[in-house]
């Protein structure tokens, strides 16, 4: 039989013995070999290990394996025991983690086959995947454009059909924005929903792991696998994970969608706006109601985010000192070892460490870091007030479609501004999803972002299913060169 | 506006070696980013101050000895180690 496209169909076919996990794995590896060279979504592919794992599944035939035989790609900041994990950095170029992330253990228990690790901005710091030390990833919809970032490799691996599912991490939009720019779904779960044990830390009060996929059904399957309590992450929530598949009715009758009109009034590309407005009309025609809401402090989300995230990054990245793991530069004293080893960080990582160091330094802490925390509390309160009246809040995921390689790399601030609609969900700890909702005139994908109440991923997935049934989806052409 | 000397001071706090080109470029770029971040000063935050100052909801656990990573495995990733003695090795810390 031919290889099914979706994770759900692959699982069903493997479970019914219509195709083996090894055949599925070979097909994914073939696609990667054929399609990845111009795209550069993958940093490492371990074919031997993946095939051995698939063969094991064919022998064991585990029952109750919701991702049986499904090939999956992981962003390269998620630790895989004995398999290179670089976070897109020269500092971790040869790093072999001594343990696997919680999500890796969960995926393997669910019968998934991890086929490779995907490209990302160095330490997940960026919005275009151009800050990877190993070269950029290209967008399968237009090879001269970026896929977004920082989880650009995972978005492209799914968008181009190399794998049906991938995981990324989202600190300020790093799952949702590349999902939007590549025309796939991307979910950032609630802060605390998915354990970060084994995720290379960037901004610890913001980081969350989540999936990319082509359908709400596939996203629901993997979200159910990776969610849930883990004692190894002190922020992991001990809250039940519902059966997300039960929410995929396609029915949005009575769903109250809040639209922050003032926030999305300016600076949105006309093609993005047209697709966004049309998708809201579609949801209204399907029985949802559109309600104006105000998020008065969300306009400050970008400055707050870049103060909080960089402060946390400067602290988290202090561990890369050339002593315990990672690269070490030659030097005759420990002092010089630190400086020369850390000289190998890329320019964007250095900028962020320096911003973070500055805003935490004596004399500036109150004005920047403490103030940012206070505004963060106000942003959270804005959402609390909105959710008293609505079930979800809608915005475009990104103000623009995919931008050209090199277009924003010379001006860091211009790059930061593309996160304007995504960062507030991280600051407020809320779940948010990007759903493909059409194309611009130039045939570039547009994402509809819905943000939900804490631990209400089910409503987001249900709305995604409703959009999927009503707005026709297309696949990129250049991904299958 | 940050001067190159300010950039040097911050880089020293962060233990970062910068090239001359980075020092010059970062003075301009970091100044622009911080000027943009100054927007947060406009927000009236008295109502939020107490909330922001409150501790988070990090969950506590009992302080129990639990299995941990194998020492040899961890030392295998060190740039320099004395595996027999179970030590990371670093260049000298004091003296010239």
Coordinates of C-alpha atoms in Angstrom, one line a residue, chain A residues 94-96 98-99 234-236 300 302-304 307 322-326 328 331-334 337-340 342-343 345 347 350-351 353-355 357-358 367-368 371 373-375 377-378 381 410 412-413 416-417, chain B residues 2 7 9-18 22 25-26 29-30 32-34 36-45 47-49 51-52 58-59 61 69 73-74 77-80 88-93 95:
Chain A
X94 CA 29.5 17.6 19.5
X95 CA 27.3 17.3 22.5
X96 CA 25.8 13.9 23.2
X98 CA 23.6 11.6 28.8
X99 CA 19.8 11.4 29.1
X234 CA 9.1 21.8 39.1
X235 CA 6.7 23.9 36.9
X236 CA 5.0 20.8 35.5
X300 CA 3.8 46.5 25.5
X302 CA 7.3 42.9 22.9
X303 CA 9.4 45.2 25.2
X304 CA 8.3 43.2 28.3
X307 CA 13.5 42.2 28.9
X322 CA 33.6 25.1 28.8
X323 CA 33.9 23.1 32.0
X324 CA 31.3 20.3 32.2
X325 CA 30.1 19.7 28.6
X326 CA 30.1 21.4 25.3
X328 CA 36.1 24.5 25.4
X331 CA 43.4 29.0 27.2
X332 CA 46.0 28.9 29.9
X333 CA 43.7 30.1 32.8
X334 CA 40.2 29.3 33.8
X337 CA 38.7 29.8 29.1
X338 CA 35.4 31.3 30.0
X339 CA 35.8 34.3 27.7
X340 CA 37.2 32.4 24.7
X342 CA 31.8 32.0 25.1
X343 CA 33.2 34.0 22.2
X345 CA 28.2 32.2 20.7
X347 CA 26.0 37.4 17.5
X350 CA 25.6 37.5 22.6
X351 CA 23.2 40.4 22.1
X353 CA 23.0 37.7 27.0
X354 CA 24.2 41.3 27.1
X355 CA 20.7 42.8 27.2
X357 CA 23.0 41.0 31.9
X358 CA 22.5 44.7 31.7
X367 CA 13.7 50.2 36.0
X368 CA 13.8 47.3 33.5
X371 CA 9.0 47.0 35.8
X373 CA 7.5 41.8 35.5
X374 CA 4.8 44.2 36.7
X375 CA 3.6 44.9 33.2
X377 CA 1.2 40.8 35.5
X378 CA -1.1 43.4 33.8
X381 CA -4.9 40.3 34.0
X410 CA 20.9 43.5 10.1
X412 CA 17.6 42.9 15.5
X413 CA 14.7 45.2 16.5
X416 CA 11.8 41.2 17.3
X417 CA 8.7 43.0 16.1
Chain B
X2 CA 25.6 52.9 25.4
X7 CA 29.5 47.5 26.1
X9 CA 31.6 46.5 31.0
X10 CA 28.5 44.4 30.2
X11 CA 30.5 41.9 28.2
X12 CA 32.9 41.5 31.2
X13 CA 29.9 40.8 33.5
X14 CA 28.7 38.2 31.1
X15 CA 32.2 36.7 30.5
X16 CA 31.9 37.3 26.8
X17 CA 34.9 38.0 24.5
X18 CA 33.9 40.4 21.7
X22 CA 31.0 43.4 17.6
X25 CA 28.0 47.2 16.3
X26 CA 26.6 46.2 19.7
X29 CA 22.1 47.8 18.4
X30 CA 21.8 47.4 22.2
X32 CA 18.3 50.8 20.0
X33 CA 16.8 47.8 21.8
X34 CA 17.0 49.4 25.2
X36 CA 12.6 50.5 22.5
X37 CA 12.3 48.6 25.8
X38 CA 11.9 52.0 27.6
X39 CA 8.3 51.9 26.6
X40 CA 7.6 49.8 29.7
X41 CA 8.2 52.8 31.8
X42 CA 5.0 54.4 30.5
X43 CA 2.8 51.7 32.0
X44 CA 1.0 52.5 35.3
X45 CA 1.9 49.5 37.4
X47 CA -1.9 47.8 40.8
X48 CA 0.3 45.1 39.5
X49 CA 3.3 45.7 41.8
X51 CA 1.0 40.7 42.3
X52 CA 4.3 40.7 40.4
X58 CA 6.5 26.4 41.8
X59 CA 5.7 23.1 43.3
X61 CA 8.8 18.2 46.7
X69 CA 23.0 10.3 36.1
X73 CA 28.6 9.1 31.4
X74 CA 28.5 12.7 32.6
X77 CA 31.0 14.8 27.8
X78 CA 33.5 17.0 29.7
X79 CA 36.1 18.8 27.6
X80 CA 38.7 17.5 30.1
X88 CA 36.3 17.7 35.8
X89 CA 39.6 19.3 34.9
X90 CA 40.1 23.0 34.2
X91 CA 43.1 25.2 33.5
X92 CA 44.7 26.8 36.6
X93 CA 42.6 29.3 38.5
X95 CA 48.8 32.6 39.6

